[in-house]
Every structure is written in structure tokens, then in C-alpha cells.
Amino acid sequence: MAVGAHVDLHLGNGCVRPYSVITALSSPKRYAVAVQRDAAGRGGAAWLHDSARVGQVLQIGAPRNHFAVAAGDGPVLLLAGGIGITPIYSMLEELERAGRAVRLHYWCRSPEHALFGAALQGRTGVSVHYSADGERACRLADALAAAPADAAIYCCGPARMLDELASLAAGRAVHVERFAPAPTAPAADAAPPDAYTVERARSQKRFTVQPRQTILEVLLAEGMDVLYSCGQGVRGACEVRVLDGVPVHADSVYAPADHARRWTMMICCSRSASPRLVLDL
Ligand code: FES
């Protein structure tokens, strides 16, 4: 499985949540994920920590990947914060195996909070920074300044880290994976507050989406079996091909230039700027 992939876990409390696969600990018969308890979360991690039992069978989705390492032989800078080390660690292993020049900076609270701490300790090209030490020994800006100008940058971590990176690395080749929507993601209600029609090309069925509804909500209310997980435009589970019409993208999965190439949309958050939208559903 390609590094950067994630799988959706269907939890016992009815939530569906995407988690990055730790490919270094996985096999064709086993997917390993790491789940951090988050007091401000929406209940997925809390259920896994408090209610999931050893041996309990959960449904999972097929792996999907919106955070793959691009082919090439140039240098790579990996940046991870907290639980964001999960996909980044797998990238490190793969890039090292491929003989690419790779540098990793990992920020976490303390040695006790460092996931893969033993494997990363003293490793060539790897620096682990502890925020519990007070002033961080290395700042994001320092890591960027020290990296080759042509390095491809991959970053996974908390929102404030990704936001800081966006402002520091404008114009550079940056790939990020978010746990929550980007603050710059256009709000779904930024679209004209008009109802519009969604047509399912495969079934020829039509639905009206009201200004405060999402396409996903309407399809689920109609009893359609559609793929989704985060419901926030972050992980891309609900990506659908657009066959006709003009979508207004409100997700954090793709940059605007990528959307222009892909002709897809995330139906959990994005809307239509045209009165009619035809989807490959
Ligand atoms: S359900 Fe996650 S992006 Fe839409």
C-alpha cells in the first residue's frame, strides 16, 4: 500500500472516521493506525479509547490516498507535529529505502509523547523537538530555511502548524494533510444562497439541494448509499466526479489548481454555482 493512505473505520457509536495507515507496521492482511485521544474531538477517538474492545470486529473502508509522495529523485523535507507523525514516519521509511535525500523535523510535547521515539532517536537526518522544554529549539521557519530550495515539503500536524507553513512556504512545493478544515477553505455558504438541482447520471435521478443543505445530506436523506467519512472536507472520502455544472469547492483536500485538473468535488461540503450539477453517481 502506498504511504500516506488512510482507511475509514466504522465505529460502534455510528461515527465513520478516517485514520492514516502506518504502512511500516502494516501488511497485506493488517492495517496499523494510531489514534490520539482528543478532548475537543467529535467522538471517534474517544469511542476507540474508551469503548472499543480487543477482538471487536469493525467495518473498514478501502485505503485511499490524497497524501502520496510524488515520484522523483529530488530532496524531501518532512514536517510532523504530534499525531501527524503517523503518515510522515511511513514516508520517511519509504524515502530512505529509495535512497532519496530526506530530512525530518518532528515536534511533540515531550519524549513520552513521541510516537516512534525509539526508532527516530539518533537517526540520520531526523530531529525531534520537544515543546515541553519551553522555547522550541528549532522553529518551523528554521527548518524551512535550512532545507534545499527545491525540496518537496510534506507536512502533517495541527492546524496552527499547517497555517504557519502556508504563510512561510508560499510558492514552494508543499503537500499537507489536515485533521480539520483549513481556515482558508471557502465556506460552503459563500456560494449564492440559491437552491440547485443535483442529477445522478447513473440513475437519472434528480434532487433539490436547499441553501443550507449539503449534497451528502440530501443523498443520505433519500436513502442513497454514498461514501463519506470526515464530513468536513478534509479526507476526501466523498469525492465524486463532476460531469456537468460548476462546483464551488469548500474542501481542504485539494488546492484550487488541483481542482481545476480533476473535475471532482467533495459532496460533504462543496456546493454548486450553477443551477444544475450532474454527478457521476
Ligand atoms: S466526507 Fe471527508 S471530505 Fe467529504
Coordinates of C-alpha atoms and ligand atoms in Angstrom, one line a residue:
M1 CA 0.0 0.0 0.0
A2 CA 1.3 3.5 -0.9
V3 CA 2.4 5.6 2.1
G4 CA 0.1 8.5 3.0
A5 CA -3.0 6.3 2.6
H6 CA -5.8 6.2 5.2
V7 CA -8.7 3.9 5.9
D8 CA -12.2 4.7 7.2
L9 CA -13.1 2.9 10.5
H10 CA -16.9 2.4 11.1
L11 CA -17.1 2.8 14.8
G12 CA -19.6 1.3 17.3
N13 CA -21.0 4.8 18.1
G14 CA -22.1 5.3 14.5
C15 CA -19.2 7.5 13.5
V16 CA -17.1 6.9 10.5
R17 CA -13.6 8.2 10.9
P18 CA -10.5 8.2 8.6
Y19 CA -7.1 7.2 10.1
S20 CA -3.7 7.2 8.4
V21 CA -2.3 3.8 7.9
I22 CA 1.2 3.2 9.4
T23 CA 2.5 1.3 6.4
A24 CA 5.7 0.4 8.2
L25 CA 3.6 -1.7 10.7
S26 CA 1.1 -3.0 8.2
S27 CA 0.9 -5.9 5.8
P28 CA -1.4 -7.2 3.2
K29 CA -3.5 -8.7 6.0
R30 CA -3.2 -5.9 8.6
Y31 CA -3.6 -2.2 8.7
A32 CA -2.0 -0.4 11.7
V33 CA -3.3 3.0 12.7
A34 CA -2.6 5.3 15.6
V35 CA -5.4 7.2 17.3
Q36 CA -4.8 10.1 19.6
R37 CA -7.5 10.9 22.3
D38 CA -8.7 14.5 21.7
A39 CA -10.9 16.1 24.3
A40 CA -12.1 18.6 21.7
G41 CA -12.8 15.8 19.1
R42 CA -16.1 14.7 17.7
G43 CA -16.3 11.4 19.5
G44 CA -14.4 9.0 17.2
A45 CA -11.1 8.8 19.1
A46 CA -12.9 8.8 22.5
W47 CA -15.0 5.8 21.4
L48 CA -11.9 3.9 20.3
H49 CA -10.1 4.6 23.5
D50 CA -13.0 4.0 25.9
S51 CA -15.4 1.6 24.3
A52 CA -13.6 -0.5 21.6
R53 CA -12.7 -4.0 22.9
V54 CA -9.9 -6.2 21.9
G55 CA -11.3 -8.7 19.4
Q56 CA -14.2 -6.5 18.4
V57 CA -14.8 -6.5 14.6
L58 CA -15.3 -3.2 12.9
Q59 CA -16.0 -2.5 9.3
I60 CA -13.3 -0.6 7.4
G61 CA -13.2 1.1 4.0
A62 CA -10.7 0.5 1.2
P63 CA -7.5 2.5 1.6
R64 CA -7.5 5.9 -0.1
N65 CA -4.6 8.3 -0.7
H66 CA -4.6 12.0 -1.1
F67 CA -1.2 12.4 0.5
A68 CA 1.1 10.3 -1.6
V69 CA 4.8 11.1 -2.1
A70 CA 5.3 12.3 -5.7
A71 CA 7.7 10.3 -7.9
G72 CA 11.1 11.9 -8.4
D73 CA 14.6 11.9 -7.1
G74 CA 14.8 15.4 -5.6
P75 CA 15.3 16.2 -1.9
V76 CA 12.3 16.0 0.5
L77 CA 11.6 17.8 3.7
L78 CA 9.2 16.0 6.1
L79 CA 7.5 18.0 8.9
A80 CA 5.3 16.4 11.5
G81 CA 3.5 17.7 14.6
G82 CA 2.0 15.4 17.3
I83 CA 0.0 12.5 15.9
G84 CA 0.8 13.9 12.4
I85 CA 3.9 11.7 12.5
T86 CA 1.7 8.7 11.6
P87 CA 1.9 9.2 7.8
I88 CA 5.1 11.1 7.9
Y89 CA 7.0 8.2 9.5
S90 CA 5.9 5.9 6.8
M91 CA 7.1 8.4 4.2
L92 CA 10.5 8.6 5.9
E93 CA 10.9 4.8 5.7
E94 CA 10.0 4.7 2.1
L95 CA 12.2 7.6 1.1
E96 CA 15.1 6.2 2.9
R97 CA 14.6 2.9 1.2
A98 CA 14.5 4.7 -2.2
G99 CA 17.8 6.5 -1.4
R100 CA 16.2 10.0 -1.6
A101 CA 17.8 12.8 0.3
V102 CA 15.3 13.3 3.2
R103 CA 15.2 15.4 6.3
L104 CA 12.5 15.1 9.0
H105 CA 11.6 17.5 11.8
Y106 CA 9.1 16.2 14.3
W107 CA 7.6 18.5 17.0
C108 CA 5.9 16.9 20.0
R109 CA 5.2 17.7 23.6
S110 CA 7.9 15.5 25.4
P111 CA 9.8 12.2 24.9
E112 CA 6.8 10.4 26.4
H113 CA 4.6 11.8 23.7
A114 CA 7.0 11.0 20.8
L115 CA 5.4 8.3 18.6
F116 CA 8.2 6.1 17.1
G117 CA 10.5 7.9 19.5
A118 CA 12.9 4.9 19.8
A119 CA 13.1 4.4 16.0
L120 CA 13.7 8.1 15.4
Q121 CA 16.2 8.7 18.2
G122 CA 19.7 9.4 16.8
R123 CA 18.6 8.6 13.2
T124 CA 20.4 10.4 10.5
G125 CA 18.5 13.3 9.1
V126 CA 15.9 13.3 11.9
S127 CA 15.4 15.9 14.5
V128 CA 12.8 15.6 17.3
H129 CA 11.8 18.8 19.1
Y130 CA 10.0 18.9 22.4
S131 CA 7.7 21.8 23.1
A132 CA 7.6 20.9 26.8
D133 CA 11.2 22.2 27.0
G134 CA 9.8 25.8 26.7
E135 CA 11.2 27.7 23.8
R136 CA 11.4 25.3 20.8
A137 CA 15.0 24.6 19.8
C138 CA 14.0 24.7 16.2
R139 CA 11.2 26.7 14.7
L140 CA 9.3 25.8 11.5
A141 CA 10.9 28.8 9.8
D142 CA 14.4 27.4 10.8
A143 CA 13.6 24.0 9.3
L144 CA 12.4 25.6 6.1
A145 CA 15.3 27.9 5.8
A146 CA 17.8 25.0 6.2
A147 CA 16.1 22.9 3.5
P148 CA 17.2 23.0 -0.1
A149 CA 15.1 25.4 -2.1
D150 CA 13.9 22.7 -4.4
A151 CA 12.9 20.3 -1.6
A152 CA 9.4 18.9 -1.8
I153 CA 7.7 19.6 1.5
Y154 CA 5.2 17.2 3.2
C155 CA 3.6 18.2 6.4
C156 CA 1.0 16.7 8.7
G157 CA 0.2 18.2 12.1
P158 CA -2.2 20.5 14.0
A159 CA -4.0 23.3 12.2
R160 CA -1.8 26.1 13.5
M161 CA 1.4 24.4 12.2
L162 CA -0.1 24.0 8.8
D163 CA -1.3 27.5 8.7
E164 CA 2.1 28.8 9.7
L165 CA 3.7 26.6 7.0
A166 CA 1.3 28.0 4.4
S167 CA 2.4 31.5 5.2
L168 CA 6.1 30.7 5.4
A169 CA 6.4 28.4 2.3
A170 CA 4.3 30.3 -0.2
G171 CA 5.4 29.4 -3.7
R172 CA 7.2 26.2 -2.7
A173 CA 6.1 22.6 -3.4
V174 CA 4.1 22.0 -0.3
H175 CA 1.8 19.0 0.4
V176 CA -0.2 18.9 3.6
E177 CA -2.7 16.6 5.3
R178 CA -5.1 18.2 7.7
F179 CA -7.2 16.8 10.6
A180 CA -9.6 19.7 10.4
P181 CA -10.8 22.1 7.7
A182 CA -8.3 24.8 6.7
P183 CA -9.3 28.3 7.9
T184 CA -8.8 29.5 4.3
A185 CA -11.2 26.9 2.9
P186 CA -14.2 28.8 1.4
A187 CA -17.3 28.4 3.5
A188 CA -20.0 26.4 1.7
D189 CA -22.4 29.2 2.2
A190 CA -20.1 31.5 0.3
A191 CA -21.9 30.2 -2.8
P192 CA -25.1 32.1 -3.9
P193 CA -27.8 31.2 -1.5
D194 CA -29.9 29.5 -4.1
A195 CA -31.3 26.0 -4.2
Y196 CA -29.9 23.9 -7.1
T197 CA -30.6 20.6 -8.7
V198 CA -28.3 17.6 -8.5
E199 CA -28.6 14.9 -11.1
R200 CA -27.2 11.4 -10.5
A201 CA -26.0 10.5 -14.0
R202 CA -26.1 6.7 -13.4
S203 CA -29.6 6.5 -12.1
Q204 CA -31.0 9.6 -13.8
K205 CA -32.5 10.7 -10.5
R206 CA -32.7 14.4 -9.6
F207 CA -32.7 16.1 -6.2
T208 CA -33.0 19.6 -5.0
V209 CA -30.4 20.9 -2.6
Q210 CA -31.5 23.8 -0.4
P211 CA -29.1 26.7 0.5
R212 CA -28.3 25.3 4.0
Q213 CA -28.0 21.7 2.9
T214 CA -25.1 19.7 1.6
I215 CA -25.4 17.3 -1.3
L216 CA -24.4 14.5 1.0
E217 CA -27.2 15.3 3.5
V218 CA -29.7 15.2 0.7
L219 CA -28.5 11.9 -0.7
L220 CA -28.4 10.3 2.7
A221 CA -31.9 11.5 3.5
E222 CA -33.0 9.9 0.2
G223 CA -31.6 6.6 1.4
M224 CA -28.6 6.6 -1.1
D225 CA -25.6 4.5 -0.3
V226 CA -22.8 7.0 -0.7
L227 CA -19.2 7.0 0.6
Y228 CA -18.2 9.6 3.2
S229 CA -16.2 9.8 6.5
C230 CA -15.0 13.0 8.0
G231 CA -17.9 15.1 6.8
Q232 CA -15.6 18.2 6.9
G233 CA -14.0 18.2 3.5
V234 CA -10.7 17.0 4.9
R235 CA -10.0 13.4 3.9
G236 CA -11.7 13.1 0.5
A237 CA -13.9 10.1 1.1
C238 CA -16.8 11.7 -0.6
E239 CA -15.0 12.8 -3.8
V240 CA -17.3 12.5 -6.8
R241 CA -16.7 13.2 -10.5
V242 CA -18.5 16.3 -11.8
L243 CA -19.9 15.6 -15.3
D244 CA -21.6 19.0 -15.8
G245 CA -22.1 22.2 -13.9
V246 CA -19.9 24.5 -11.9
P247 CA -18.9 23.4 -8.3
V248 CA -17.9 25.8 -5.6
H249 CA -15.2 23.9 -3.7
A250 CA -15.1 24.2 0.1
D251 CA -12.8 21.4 1.0
S252 CA -9.2 21.3 2.3
V253 CA -8.2 18.2 0.3
Y254 CA -7.0 19.9 -2.9
A255 CA -5.6 23.3 -3.8
P256 CA -7.6 25.2 -6.4
A257 CA -5.2 24.3 -9.2
D258 CA -5.7 20.6 -8.4
H259 CA -9.4 21.0 -8.5
A260 CA -9.2 22.6 -12.0
R261 CA -7.4 19.5 -13.2
R262 CA -9.5 16.8 -11.5
W263 CA -13.2 17.8 -12.3
T264 CA -14.3 16.3 -9.0
M265 CA -15.9 17.7 -5.8
M266 CA -16.4 16.8 -2.2
I267 CA -20.1 16.5 -1.7
C268 CA -20.0 16.8 2.1
C269 CA -19.1 20.5 1.9
S270 CA -18.9 21.9 -1.6
R271 CA -21.9 23.4 -3.5
S272 CA -22.9 24.4 -6.9
A273 CA -22.6 27.8 -8.6
S274 CA -24.8 26.6 -11.4
P275 CA -28.5 25.8 -11.2
R276 CA -27.8 22.2 -12.2
L277 CA -25.0 19.9 -11.3
V278 CA -24.5 16.4 -12.9
L279 CA -22.5 13.9 -10.8
D280 CA -21.1 10.5 -11.6
L281 CA -23.2 8.7 -9.1
Ligands
FES1 S1 -16.6 13.1 3.9 FE1 -14.5 13.6 4.2 S2 -14.1 15.0 2.5 FE2 -16.2 14.6 2.4

